[in-house]
């Protein structure tokens, strides 16, 4: 899971993107305001902030540099670009794989003990 967090005025914004199932979600102040599945190299989420202003989140994966960036626009003006590299992606994949192994071992143990 890749997460980008940003504080914009009074709003806490978080974009989460799963590198496993393709689910992307945008949270504003802890509430899901946009959700979609994406397996491509780019996606966009257009949402309204609590003050009624339009905000756009553009997620871009660069396969050459292994960087994933999140561009945040408020009223069509670029506010910031947040980036994550390959190490965060590898850490996320390791956590998913480890969780899957633990679940499988637990289920196998329960099956063998019953």
Tab-separated table of C-alpha atoms in Angstrom:
chain	number	residue	atom	x	y	z
A	1	UNK	CA	0.000	0.000	0.000
A	2	UNK	CA	1.329	3.375	-1.013
A	3	UNK	CA	0.173	6.379	1.000
A	4	UNK	CA	0.523	10.069	0.324
A	5	UNK	CA	-0.529	12.441	3.103
A	6	UNK	CA	-0.818	16.197	2.901
A	7	UNK	CA	-2.342	18.975	5.005
A	8	UNK	CA	-4.147	21.494	2.783
A	9	UNK	CA	-5.577	24.472	4.698
A	10	UNK	CA	-7.825	22.866	7.343
A	11	UNK	CA	-8.130	19.545	5.519
A	12	UNK	CA	-6.065	16.424	6.133
A	13	UNK	CA	-5.755	14.629	2.802
A	14	UNK	CA	-4.550	11.094	2.190
A	15	UNK	CA	-4.339	9.144	-1.043
A	16	UNK	CA	-3.893	5.383	-0.729
A	17	UNK	CA	-3.059	3.130	-3.653
A	18	UNK	CA	-2.786	-0.635	-3.435
A	19	UNK	CA	-0.060	-2.105	-5.602
A	20	UNK	CA	-1.670	-5.505	-5.082
A	21	UNK	CA	-5.347	-5.081	-6.018
A	22	UNK	CA	-5.305	-1.706	-7.815
A	23	UNK	CA	-7.685	0.021	-5.398
A	24	UNK	CA	-7.112	3.742	-4.956
A	25	UNK	CA	-8.853	5.811	-2.288
A	26	UNK	CA	-8.786	9.481	-1.384
A	27	UNK	CA	-9.583	10.463	2.202
A	28	UNK	CA	-10.351	13.973	3.380
A	29	UNK	CA	-10.409	14.324	7.151
A	30	UNK	CA	-10.703	10.538	7.495
A	31	UNK	CA	-13.691	10.205	5.170
A	32	UNK	CA	-13.478	8.394	1.807
A	33	UNK	CA	-14.376	10.898	-0.932
A	34	UNK	CA	-13.165	9.012	-3.997
A	35	UNK	CA	-12.437	5.404	-4.838
A	36	UNK	CA	-11.525	3.553	-8.030
A	37	UNK	CA	-9.612	0.576	-9.371
A	38	UNK	CA	-6.579	1.366	-11.512
A	39	UNK	CA	-3.892	-0.871	-12.968
A	40	UNK	CA	-2.431	1.745	-15.313
A	41	UNK	CA	0.441	4.176	-14.922
A	42	UNK	CA	-1.816	7.212	-14.309
A	43	UNK	CA	-5.069	8.059	-12.625
A	44	UNK	CA	-6.995	11.130	-11.467
A	45	UNK	CA	-9.444	11.815	-8.678
A	46	UNK	CA	-11.531	15.006	-8.703
A	47	UNK	CA	-13.129	15.844	-5.347
A	48	UNK	CA	-14.690	18.770	-3.537
A	49	UNK	CA	-13.103	19.960	-0.303
A	50	UNK	CA	-15.223	20.792	2.726
A	51	UNK	CA	-15.116	24.490	1.735
A	52	UNK	CA	-16.555	23.658	-1.726
A	53	UNK	CA	-13.288	24.165	-3.630
A	54	UNK	CA	-12.374	21.683	-6.371
A	55	UNK	CA	-9.295	19.548	-5.762
A	56	UNK	CA	-7.600	17.095	-8.161
A	57	UNK	CA	-5.236	14.266	-7.301
A	58	UNK	CA	-3.113	12.861	-10.102
A	59	UNK	CA	-1.205	9.645	-9.410
A	60	UNK	CA	1.651	8.884	-11.807
A	61	UNK	CA	3.941	5.837	-11.858
A	62	UNK	CA	7.209	6.179	-13.756
A	63	UNK	CA	8.484	2.710	-14.710
A	64	UNK	CA	11.926	4.044	-15.691
A	65	UNK	CA	12.762	5.602	-12.315
A	66	UNK	CA	10.437	3.459	-10.147
A	67	UNK	CA	9.076	6.701	-8.660
A	68	UNK	CA	5.420	7.159	-7.870
A	69	UNK	CA	4.244	10.729	-7.580
A	70	UNK	CA	1.042	12.346	-6.451
A	71	UNK	CA	0.273	15.794	-7.820
A	72	UNK	CA	-2.274	17.807	-5.893
A	73	UNK	CA	-4.136	20.620	-7.645
A	74	UNK	CA	-6.494	23.083	-5.990
A	75	UNK	CA	-8.744	24.939	-8.423
A	76	UNK	CA	-6.529	23.811	-11.344
A	77	UNK	CA	-3.350	25.212	-9.759
A	78	UNK	CA	-0.563	22.842	-8.776
A	79	UNK	CA	-0.144	22.874	-4.992
A	80	UNK	CA	2.484	20.185	-4.460
A	81	UNK	CA	4.092	17.040	-5.836
A	82	UNK	CA	4.645	14.185	-3.389
A	83	UNK	CA	6.981	11.333	-4.395
A	84	UNK	CA	7.771	7.850	-3.196
A	85	UNK	CA	10.508	5.611	-4.488
A	86	UNK	CA	11.151	1.937	-5.001
A	87	UNK	CA	12.057	1.233	-1.349
A	88	UNK	CA	8.578	2.164	-0.091
A	89	UNK	CA	7.022	-0.035	-2.780
A	90	UNK	CA	9.250	-2.994	-1.860
A	91	UNK	CA	8.463	-2.529	1.843
A	92	UNK	CA	4.752	-2.517	1.081
A	93	UNK	CA	5.031	-5.666	-1.039
A	94	UNK	CA	7.020	-7.388	1.723
A	95	UNK	CA	4.304	-6.556	4.272
A	96	UNK	CA	1.575	-7.953	2.009
A	97	UNK	CA	3.526	-11.133	1.310
A	98	UNK	CA	4.354	-11.620	5.005
A	99	UNK	CA	0.712	-11.179	5.980
A	100	UNK	CA	-0.362	-13.671	3.345
A	101	UNK	CA	2.161	-16.264	4.600
A	102	UNK	CA	1.019	-15.777	8.217
A	103	UNK	CA	-2.636	-16.219	7.250
A	104	UNK	CA	-1.851	-19.361	5.227
A	105	UNK	CA	0.214	-20.901	8.026
A	106	UNK	CA	-2.542	-20.095	10.531
A	107	UNK	CA	-5.217	-21.681	8.353
A	108	UNK	CA	-3.060	-24.747	7.756
A	109	UNK	CA	-2.423	-25.094	11.497
A	110	UNK	CA	-6.124	-24.856	12.264
A	111	UNK	CA	-6.880	-27.478	9.603
A	112	UNK	CA	-4.243	-29.883	10.936
A	113	UNK	CA	-5.333	-29.450	14.579
A	114	UNK	CA	-9.001	-30.145	13.899
